[in-house]
Coordinates of C-alpha atoms in Angstrom, one line a residue:
X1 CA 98.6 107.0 121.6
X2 CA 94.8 108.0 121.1
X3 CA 93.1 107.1 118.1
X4 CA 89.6 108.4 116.6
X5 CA 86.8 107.7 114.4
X6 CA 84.1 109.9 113.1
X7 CA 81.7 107.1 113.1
X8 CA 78.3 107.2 111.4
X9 CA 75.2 104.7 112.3
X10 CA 76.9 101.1 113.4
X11 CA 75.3 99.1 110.5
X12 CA 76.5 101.6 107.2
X13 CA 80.7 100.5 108.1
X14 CA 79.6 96.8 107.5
X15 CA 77.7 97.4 104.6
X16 CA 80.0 99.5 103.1
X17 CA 83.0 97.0 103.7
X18 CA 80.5 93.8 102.5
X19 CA 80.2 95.0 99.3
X20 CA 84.1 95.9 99.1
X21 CA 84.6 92.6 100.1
X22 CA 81.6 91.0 97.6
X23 CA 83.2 93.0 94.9
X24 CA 86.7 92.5 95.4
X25 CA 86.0 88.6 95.6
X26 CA 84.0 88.3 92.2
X27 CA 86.9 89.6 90.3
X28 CA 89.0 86.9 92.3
X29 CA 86.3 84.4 91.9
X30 CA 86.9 84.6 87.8
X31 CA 90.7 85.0 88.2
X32 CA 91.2 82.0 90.2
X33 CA 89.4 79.8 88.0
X34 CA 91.1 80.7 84.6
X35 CA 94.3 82.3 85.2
X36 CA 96.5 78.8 85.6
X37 CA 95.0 78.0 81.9
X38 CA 95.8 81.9 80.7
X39 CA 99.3 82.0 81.5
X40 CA 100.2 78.4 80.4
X41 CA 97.7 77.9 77.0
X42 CA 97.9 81.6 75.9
X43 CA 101.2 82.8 77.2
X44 CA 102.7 79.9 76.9
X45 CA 104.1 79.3 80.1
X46 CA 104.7 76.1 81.8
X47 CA 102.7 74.5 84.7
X48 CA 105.7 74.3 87.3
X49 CA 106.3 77.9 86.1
X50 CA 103.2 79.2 86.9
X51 CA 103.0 77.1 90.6
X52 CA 106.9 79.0 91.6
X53 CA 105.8 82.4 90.4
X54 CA 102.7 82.2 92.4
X55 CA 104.5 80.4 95.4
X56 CA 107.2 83.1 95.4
X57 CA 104.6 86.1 94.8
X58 CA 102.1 85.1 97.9
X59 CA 105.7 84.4 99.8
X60 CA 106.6 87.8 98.9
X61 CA 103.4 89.2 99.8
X62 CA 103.5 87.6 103.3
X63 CA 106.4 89.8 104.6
X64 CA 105.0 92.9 102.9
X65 CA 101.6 93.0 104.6
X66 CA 103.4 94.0 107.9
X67 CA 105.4 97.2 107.1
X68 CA 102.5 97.9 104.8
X69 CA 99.4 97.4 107.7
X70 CA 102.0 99.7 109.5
X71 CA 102.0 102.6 107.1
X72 CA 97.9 102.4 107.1
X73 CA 98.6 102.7 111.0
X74 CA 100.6 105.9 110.6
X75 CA 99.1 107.6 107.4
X76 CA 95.4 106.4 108.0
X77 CA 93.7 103.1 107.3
X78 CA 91.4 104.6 105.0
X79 CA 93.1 106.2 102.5
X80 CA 95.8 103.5 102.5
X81 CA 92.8 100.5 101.8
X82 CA 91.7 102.9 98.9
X83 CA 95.8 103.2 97.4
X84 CA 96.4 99.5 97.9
X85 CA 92.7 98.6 95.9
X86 CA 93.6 100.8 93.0
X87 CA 97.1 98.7 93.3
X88 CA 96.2 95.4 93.1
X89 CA 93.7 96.6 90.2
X90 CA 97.1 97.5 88.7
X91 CA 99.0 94.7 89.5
X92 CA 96.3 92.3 87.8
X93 CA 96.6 94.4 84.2
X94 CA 100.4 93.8 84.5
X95 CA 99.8 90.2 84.1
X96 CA 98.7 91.0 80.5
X97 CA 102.0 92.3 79.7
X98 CA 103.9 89.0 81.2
X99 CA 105.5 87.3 78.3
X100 CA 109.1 85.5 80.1
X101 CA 108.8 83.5 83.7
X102 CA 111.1 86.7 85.2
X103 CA 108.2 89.2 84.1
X104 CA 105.9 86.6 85.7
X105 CA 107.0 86.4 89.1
X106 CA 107.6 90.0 89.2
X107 CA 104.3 90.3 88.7
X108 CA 102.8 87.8 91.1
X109 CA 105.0 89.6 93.8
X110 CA 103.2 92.6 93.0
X111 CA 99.9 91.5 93.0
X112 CA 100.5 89.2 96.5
X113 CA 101.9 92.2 98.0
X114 CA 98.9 94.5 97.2
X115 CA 96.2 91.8 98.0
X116 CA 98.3 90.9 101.6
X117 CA 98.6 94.6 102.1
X118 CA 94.8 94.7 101.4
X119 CA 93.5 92.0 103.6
X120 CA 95.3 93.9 106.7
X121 CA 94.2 97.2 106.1
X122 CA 91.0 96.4 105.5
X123 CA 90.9 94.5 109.1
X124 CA 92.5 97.9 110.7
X125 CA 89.6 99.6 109.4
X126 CA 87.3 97.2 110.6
X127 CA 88.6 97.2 114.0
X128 CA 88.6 101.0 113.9
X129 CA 85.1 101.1 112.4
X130 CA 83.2 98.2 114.3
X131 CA 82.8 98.0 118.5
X132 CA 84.9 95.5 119.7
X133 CA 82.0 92.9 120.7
X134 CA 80.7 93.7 116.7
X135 CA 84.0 93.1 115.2
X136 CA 83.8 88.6 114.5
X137 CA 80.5 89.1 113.6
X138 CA 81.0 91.7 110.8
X139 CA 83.8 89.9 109.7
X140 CA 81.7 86.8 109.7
X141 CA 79.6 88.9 107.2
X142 CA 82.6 90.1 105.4
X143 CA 83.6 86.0 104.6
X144 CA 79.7 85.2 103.5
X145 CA 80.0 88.2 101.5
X146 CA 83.5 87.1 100.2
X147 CA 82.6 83.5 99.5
X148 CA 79.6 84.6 97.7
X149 CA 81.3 86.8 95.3
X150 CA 84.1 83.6 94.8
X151 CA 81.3 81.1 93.6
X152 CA 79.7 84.3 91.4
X153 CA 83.0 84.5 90.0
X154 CA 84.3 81.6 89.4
X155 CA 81.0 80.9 87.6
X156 CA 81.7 83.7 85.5
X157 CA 85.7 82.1 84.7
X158 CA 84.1 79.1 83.9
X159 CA 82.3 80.7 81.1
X160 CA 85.8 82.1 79.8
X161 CA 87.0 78.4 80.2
X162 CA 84.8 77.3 77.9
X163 CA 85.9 79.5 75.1
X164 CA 88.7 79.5 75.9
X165 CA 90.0 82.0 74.0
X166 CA 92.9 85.1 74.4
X167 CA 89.8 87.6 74.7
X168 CA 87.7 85.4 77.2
X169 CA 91.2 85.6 79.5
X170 CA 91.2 89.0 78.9
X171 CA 87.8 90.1 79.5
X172 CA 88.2 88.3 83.0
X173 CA 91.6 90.4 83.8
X174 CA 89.5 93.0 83.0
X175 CA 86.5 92.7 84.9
X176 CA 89.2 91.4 87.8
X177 CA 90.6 94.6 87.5
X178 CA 87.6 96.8 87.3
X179 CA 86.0 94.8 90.4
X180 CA 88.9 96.6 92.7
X181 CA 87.8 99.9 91.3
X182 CA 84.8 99.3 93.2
X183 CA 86.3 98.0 95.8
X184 CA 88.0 101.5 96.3
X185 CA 85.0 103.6 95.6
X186 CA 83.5 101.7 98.3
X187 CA 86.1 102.1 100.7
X188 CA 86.6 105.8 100.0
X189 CA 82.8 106.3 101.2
X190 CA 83.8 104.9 104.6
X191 CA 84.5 107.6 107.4
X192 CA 88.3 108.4 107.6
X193 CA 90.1 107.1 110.5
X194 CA 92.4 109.3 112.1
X195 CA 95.4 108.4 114.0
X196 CA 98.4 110.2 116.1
X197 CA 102.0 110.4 116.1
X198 CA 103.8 106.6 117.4
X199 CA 105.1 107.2 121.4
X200 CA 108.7 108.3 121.8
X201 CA 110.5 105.5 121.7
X202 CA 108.2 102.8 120.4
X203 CA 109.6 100.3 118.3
X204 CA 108.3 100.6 114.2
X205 CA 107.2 96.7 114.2
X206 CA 106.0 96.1 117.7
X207 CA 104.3 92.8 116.0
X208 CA 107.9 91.7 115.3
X209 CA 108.6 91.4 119.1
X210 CA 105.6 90.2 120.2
X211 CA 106.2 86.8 120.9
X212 CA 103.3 85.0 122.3
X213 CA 101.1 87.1 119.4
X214 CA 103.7 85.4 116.7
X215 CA 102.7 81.8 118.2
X216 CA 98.8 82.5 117.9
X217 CA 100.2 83.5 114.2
X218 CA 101.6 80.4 113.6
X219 CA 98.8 78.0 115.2
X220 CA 96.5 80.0 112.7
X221 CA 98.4 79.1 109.8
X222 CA 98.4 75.4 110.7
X223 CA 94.9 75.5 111.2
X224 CA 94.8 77.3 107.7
X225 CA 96.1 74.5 106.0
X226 CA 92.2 73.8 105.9
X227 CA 92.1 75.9 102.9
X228 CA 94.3 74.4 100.1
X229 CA 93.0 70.9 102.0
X230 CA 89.9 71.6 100.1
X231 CA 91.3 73.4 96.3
X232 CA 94.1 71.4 96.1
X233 CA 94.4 68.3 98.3
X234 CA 90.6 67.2 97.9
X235 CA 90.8 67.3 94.2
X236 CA 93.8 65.2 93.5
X237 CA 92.4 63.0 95.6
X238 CA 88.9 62.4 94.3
X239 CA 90.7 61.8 91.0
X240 CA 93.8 59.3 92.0
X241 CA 92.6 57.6 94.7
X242 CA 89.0 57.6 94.9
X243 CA 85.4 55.5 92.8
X244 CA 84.0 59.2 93.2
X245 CA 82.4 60.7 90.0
X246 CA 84.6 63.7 88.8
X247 CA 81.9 66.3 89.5
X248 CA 82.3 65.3 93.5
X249 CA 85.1 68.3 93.1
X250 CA 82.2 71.3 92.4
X251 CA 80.2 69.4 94.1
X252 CA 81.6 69.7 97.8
X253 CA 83.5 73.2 96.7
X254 CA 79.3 74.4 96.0
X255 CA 78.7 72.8 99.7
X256 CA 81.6 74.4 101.2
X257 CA 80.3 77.8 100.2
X258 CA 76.7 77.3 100.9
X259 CA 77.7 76.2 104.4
X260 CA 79.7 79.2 105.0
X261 CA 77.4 81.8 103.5
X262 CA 74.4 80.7 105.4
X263 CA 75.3 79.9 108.6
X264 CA 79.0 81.8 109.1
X265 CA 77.4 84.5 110.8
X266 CA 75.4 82.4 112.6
X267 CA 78.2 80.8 114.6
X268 CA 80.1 84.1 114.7
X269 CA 77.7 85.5 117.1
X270 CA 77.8 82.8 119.6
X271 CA 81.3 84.2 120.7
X272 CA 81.3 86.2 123.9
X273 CA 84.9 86.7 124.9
X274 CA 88.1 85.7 123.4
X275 CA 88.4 82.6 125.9
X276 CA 85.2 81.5 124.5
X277 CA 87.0 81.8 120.8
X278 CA 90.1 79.8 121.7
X279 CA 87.3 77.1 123.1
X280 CA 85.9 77.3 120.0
X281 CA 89.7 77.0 118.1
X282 CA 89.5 73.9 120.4
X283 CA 86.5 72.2 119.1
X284 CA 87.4 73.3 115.1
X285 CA 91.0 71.0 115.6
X286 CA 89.0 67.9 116.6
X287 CA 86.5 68.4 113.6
X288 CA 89.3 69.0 111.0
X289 CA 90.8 65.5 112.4
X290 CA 87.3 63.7 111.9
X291 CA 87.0 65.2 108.8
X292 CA 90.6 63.5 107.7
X293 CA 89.7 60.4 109.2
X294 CA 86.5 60.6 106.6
X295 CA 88.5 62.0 103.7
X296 CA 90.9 58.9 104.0
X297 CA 87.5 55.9 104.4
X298 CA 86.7 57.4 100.9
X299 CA 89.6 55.6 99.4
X300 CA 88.1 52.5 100.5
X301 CA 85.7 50.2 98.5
X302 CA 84.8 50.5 94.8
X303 CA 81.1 52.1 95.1
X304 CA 81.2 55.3 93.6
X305 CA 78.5 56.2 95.9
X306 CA 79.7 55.4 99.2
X307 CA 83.0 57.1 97.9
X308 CA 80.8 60.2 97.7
X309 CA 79.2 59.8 100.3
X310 CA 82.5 59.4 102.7
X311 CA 83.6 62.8 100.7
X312 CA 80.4 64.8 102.3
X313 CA 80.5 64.0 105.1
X314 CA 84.1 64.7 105.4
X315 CA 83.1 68.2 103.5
X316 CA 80.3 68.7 105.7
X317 CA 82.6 68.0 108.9
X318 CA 85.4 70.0 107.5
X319 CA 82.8 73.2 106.6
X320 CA 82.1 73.8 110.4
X321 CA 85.2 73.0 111.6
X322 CA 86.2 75.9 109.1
X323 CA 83.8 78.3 110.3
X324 CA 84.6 77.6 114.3
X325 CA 88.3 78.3 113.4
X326 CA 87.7 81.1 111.4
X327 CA 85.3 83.0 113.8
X328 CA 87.6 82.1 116.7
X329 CA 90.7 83.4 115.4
X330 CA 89.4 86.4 114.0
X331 CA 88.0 87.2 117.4
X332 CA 91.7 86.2 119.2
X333 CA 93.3 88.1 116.3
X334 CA 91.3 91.6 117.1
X335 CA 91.5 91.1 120.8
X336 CA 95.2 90.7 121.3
X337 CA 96.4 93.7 118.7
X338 CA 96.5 97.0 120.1
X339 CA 94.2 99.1 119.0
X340 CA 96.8 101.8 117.8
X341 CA 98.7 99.1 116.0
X342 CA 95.9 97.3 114.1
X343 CA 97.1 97.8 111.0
X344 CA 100.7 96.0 111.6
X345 CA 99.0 93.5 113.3
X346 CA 96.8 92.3 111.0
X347 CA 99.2 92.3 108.6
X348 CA 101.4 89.3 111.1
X349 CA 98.4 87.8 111.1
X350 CA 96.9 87.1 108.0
X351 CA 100.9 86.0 107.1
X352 CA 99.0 82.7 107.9
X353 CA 96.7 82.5 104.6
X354 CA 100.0 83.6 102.4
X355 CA 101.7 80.7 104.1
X356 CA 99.2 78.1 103.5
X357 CA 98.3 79.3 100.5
X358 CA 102.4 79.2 99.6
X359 CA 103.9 76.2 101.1
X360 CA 100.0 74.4 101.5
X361 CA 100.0 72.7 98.2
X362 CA 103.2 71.2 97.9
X363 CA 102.8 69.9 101.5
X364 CA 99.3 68.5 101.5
X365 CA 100.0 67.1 98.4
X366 CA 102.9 64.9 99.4
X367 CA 101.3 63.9 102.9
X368 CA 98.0 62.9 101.7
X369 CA 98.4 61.6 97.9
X370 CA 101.9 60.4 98.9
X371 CA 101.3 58.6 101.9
X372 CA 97.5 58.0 101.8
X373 CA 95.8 57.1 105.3
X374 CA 98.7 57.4 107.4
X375 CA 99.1 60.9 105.4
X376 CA 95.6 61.7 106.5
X377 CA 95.9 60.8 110.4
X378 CA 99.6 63.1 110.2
X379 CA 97.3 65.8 109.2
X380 CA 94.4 65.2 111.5
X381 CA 96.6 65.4 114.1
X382 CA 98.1 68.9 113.4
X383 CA 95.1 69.8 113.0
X384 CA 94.1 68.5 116.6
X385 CA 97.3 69.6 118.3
X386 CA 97.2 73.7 116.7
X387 CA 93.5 73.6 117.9
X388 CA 94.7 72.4 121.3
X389 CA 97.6 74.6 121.9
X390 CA 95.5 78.0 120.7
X391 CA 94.2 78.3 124.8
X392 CA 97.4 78.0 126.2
X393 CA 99.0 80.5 123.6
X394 CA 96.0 83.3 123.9
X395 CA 96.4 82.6 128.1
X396 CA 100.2 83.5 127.5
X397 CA 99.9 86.6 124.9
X398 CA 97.0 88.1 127.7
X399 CA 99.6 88.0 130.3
X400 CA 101.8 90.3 128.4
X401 CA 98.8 92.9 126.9

C-alpha cells in the first residue's frame, strides 16, 4: 500500500494544524470550566449525573476513535478531520437541547466520539503532513498551542462563571461551537492526503491484533493518569487535606501551562530516535513518583506556606515529568504505526486519554484522598513501573514491525 502527499513548504502544515489546534482548545478551554455548573444550576441536573454521562460519553468515545481513525485511513485524513470538526461543533449545540439524564448521555457519547475521532485524525494527518524526524516536535507545538488556547479559554468560562447566568452558558456553547468551525476551515486549507486501496487480505483493524502496540497503549494510559492527577486529584487535595490557601489550585494549574507552553518544544527536540524516547518514558516515571512523594509531605505541618511550597515543587516536578512522557510517547506512538494505517492507530492510542480521563477520577480520588500517603507512594510507583516497562514493550513491538 503506497500512500502520497502533495506537500507544500515543511513549516505551512504545522502552522496550519497550530492554529486548529489553538482554536479548537479555546472553545474547550471555556467549556471545561463552566459546563459541570451549566448542566447541574441551569438544567438542573445532578452532580453524579453529570460525572456518569461524561464517564460513559469519553468511554464511548474511546472505542469509536479506532474504526473512525480507520475510515480517515481509507477515505482521506483530510476531509475526514474537516467532517469530524463540523461534528463535534454539532455535538456541543446538542447539549443545549439536553433536558432528562437519557438526552444527556446521549449527547456526551456524541461529543466524546467526535472529539476521540478528532484527536486521531488529526495525528494521521500530521504523520502524513510532517517528516518523520519533524513529527514530536510539531506535535510538541501542537500541545503549546493547545494548552495556550485552554488557559485563554478557561479565562474566558470564568467570566461566564461569574454571571452566571443561562445566556453566559450559552454564549460559551456558542463560541465552543463556533471555535470548531475554525478548526475545519483550517484543516480544509491543509493539502489533501491521498491514500490507496487496503492489500488483499488485510485485516480492517490491524491495531486490534497488534499486540505488543496494544501494551505501549496501555503503559501510555498509566502514565496518563498524570492528567486528572492535576484537575481532579490535586484539587481535592489542597482543599481536604492540606494548610494551602485555596487559590494554590489556579495557581499551580497557571504553572502547569506556562511550563508546557514555553519549554514543551524545547524538550521535544532533544529526541533522536524512538529508543531515545522510551529513555526518556524512563526518566518521566521516576519524576511522576518524586512528584507524589512531594504532593503527599504537603499534608504535613500547619504552615500554609510550606504547604504551598511542597505543592510547587511537586507541580514543578510533575510539569517536566509530563512533558518527557508526552514527547516520548508521541515519538513511540508515530514510530511504531504503519504509515498506511495511521489513522487506526492513532485512534488505539489516544484510547489512553479517554481512559484516564474516564476511569482517572474515580481512581485517583479513592487512592490518594482515601488512603493519603500510602495512596500517594501506590501511585508513584505505577507511575515508576509504566515508565520502566515502556523500553522493554517498544524493544518487543520493533521485533514484530
Amino acid at each position: 500500500m503506497t500512500l502520497t502527499v502533495d506537500r507544500p513548504a515543511p513549516a505551512r502544515p504545522g502552522r496550519l494544524l497550530a492554529a486548529a489546534q489553538l482554536a479548537g482548545s479555546l472553545g474547550d478551554g471555556a467549556f471545561l470550566t463552566c459546563s459541570v455548573l451549566f448542566f447541574t444550576r441551569i438544567v438542573g441536573l445532578t452532580p453524579a449525573q453529570v460525572g456518569l454521562g461524561l464517564t460513559l460519553g469519553w468511554a464511548v468515545g474511546s472505542v469509536a476513535g479506532v474504526p473512525l481513525g480507520h475510515l480517515a485511513d481509507r477515505h482521506g485524513a483530510r476531509g475526514s478531520a474537516v467532517l469530524l470538526a463540523l461534528a463535534t461543533s454539532v455535538s456541543i449545540l446538542t447539549f443545549l437541547l439536553v433536558r432528562t439524564p437519557l438526552l444527556f448521555v446521549l449527547a456526551a457519547c456524541l461529543y466524546g466520539s467526535c472529539q476521540t475521532g478528532l484527536a486521531a485524525v488529526r495525528q494521521a494527518l500530521l504523520a502524513a503532513l510532517a517528516d518523520p524526524e519533524r513529527r514530536t516536535r510539531i506535535r510538541a507545538r501542537l500541545q503549546s498551542a493547545g494548552n495556550a488556547g485552554l488557559a485563554v479559554g478557561a479565562g474566558l468560562g470564568g467570566l461566564a462563571l461569574s454571571v452566571d447566568t443561562a445566556s453566559a452558558y450559552l454564549t460559551v456553547f456558542v463560541l465552543d461551537a463556533l471555535t470548531f468551525v475554525v478548526t475545519a476551515g483550517l484543516m480544509l486549507a491543509l493539502p489533501s492526503v491521498t491514500t490507496s486501496s487496503p492489500r488483499t487480505g488485510e485485516p480492517k483493524l490491524a491495531v486490534l491484533r497488534d499486540r505488543p502496540y496494544a501494551l505501549v497503549t496501555l503503559l501510555n494510559a498509566v502514565l496518563l493518569l498524570r492528567m486528572p492527577l492535576l484537575s481532579v486529584a490535586i484539587p481535592l487535595w489542597i482543599v481536604e487535606r492540606t494548610a494551602a490557601p485555596g487559590w494554590t489550585v489556579s495557581a499551580l494549574f497557571v504553572l502547569n501551562t506556562v511550563v508546557v507552553v514555553l519549554l514543551q518544544v524545547r524538550v521535544a527536540g532533544r529526541l533522536a530516535s524512538i529508543g531515545a524516547a522510551a529513555r526518556m518514558v524512563r526518566r518521566s516515571g521516576v519524576l511522576l513518583l518524586a512528584s507524589c512523594v512531594a504532593f503527599a509531605l504537603s499534608a504535613f505541618g500547619t504552615s500554609p506556606w510550606i504547604a504551598f511550597g511542597m505543592l510547587v515543587v511537586g507541580a514543578l516536578v510533575q510539569v517536566f515529568g509530563e512533558m518527557l512522557q508526552s514527547a516520548g510517547t508521541w515519538e513511540i506512538g508515530f514510530a511504531l504505526a504503519p504509515a498506511d494505517q495511521q489513522g487506526q492507530y492513532q485512534g488505539f492510542f489516544g484510547t489512553g486519554v479517554s481512559v484516564a480521563r474516564a476511569a482517572g477520577p474515580v481512581l485517583l480520588s479513592t487512592v490518594v484522598i482515601g488512603w493519603g500517603l500510602p495512596g500517594w507512594l501506590l501511585l508513584g510507583a505505577v507511575f515508576l513501573a509504566a515508565g520502566c516497562a515502556m523500553g522493554p514493550a517498544v524493544r518487543w513491538a520493533q521485533a514484530t514491525r
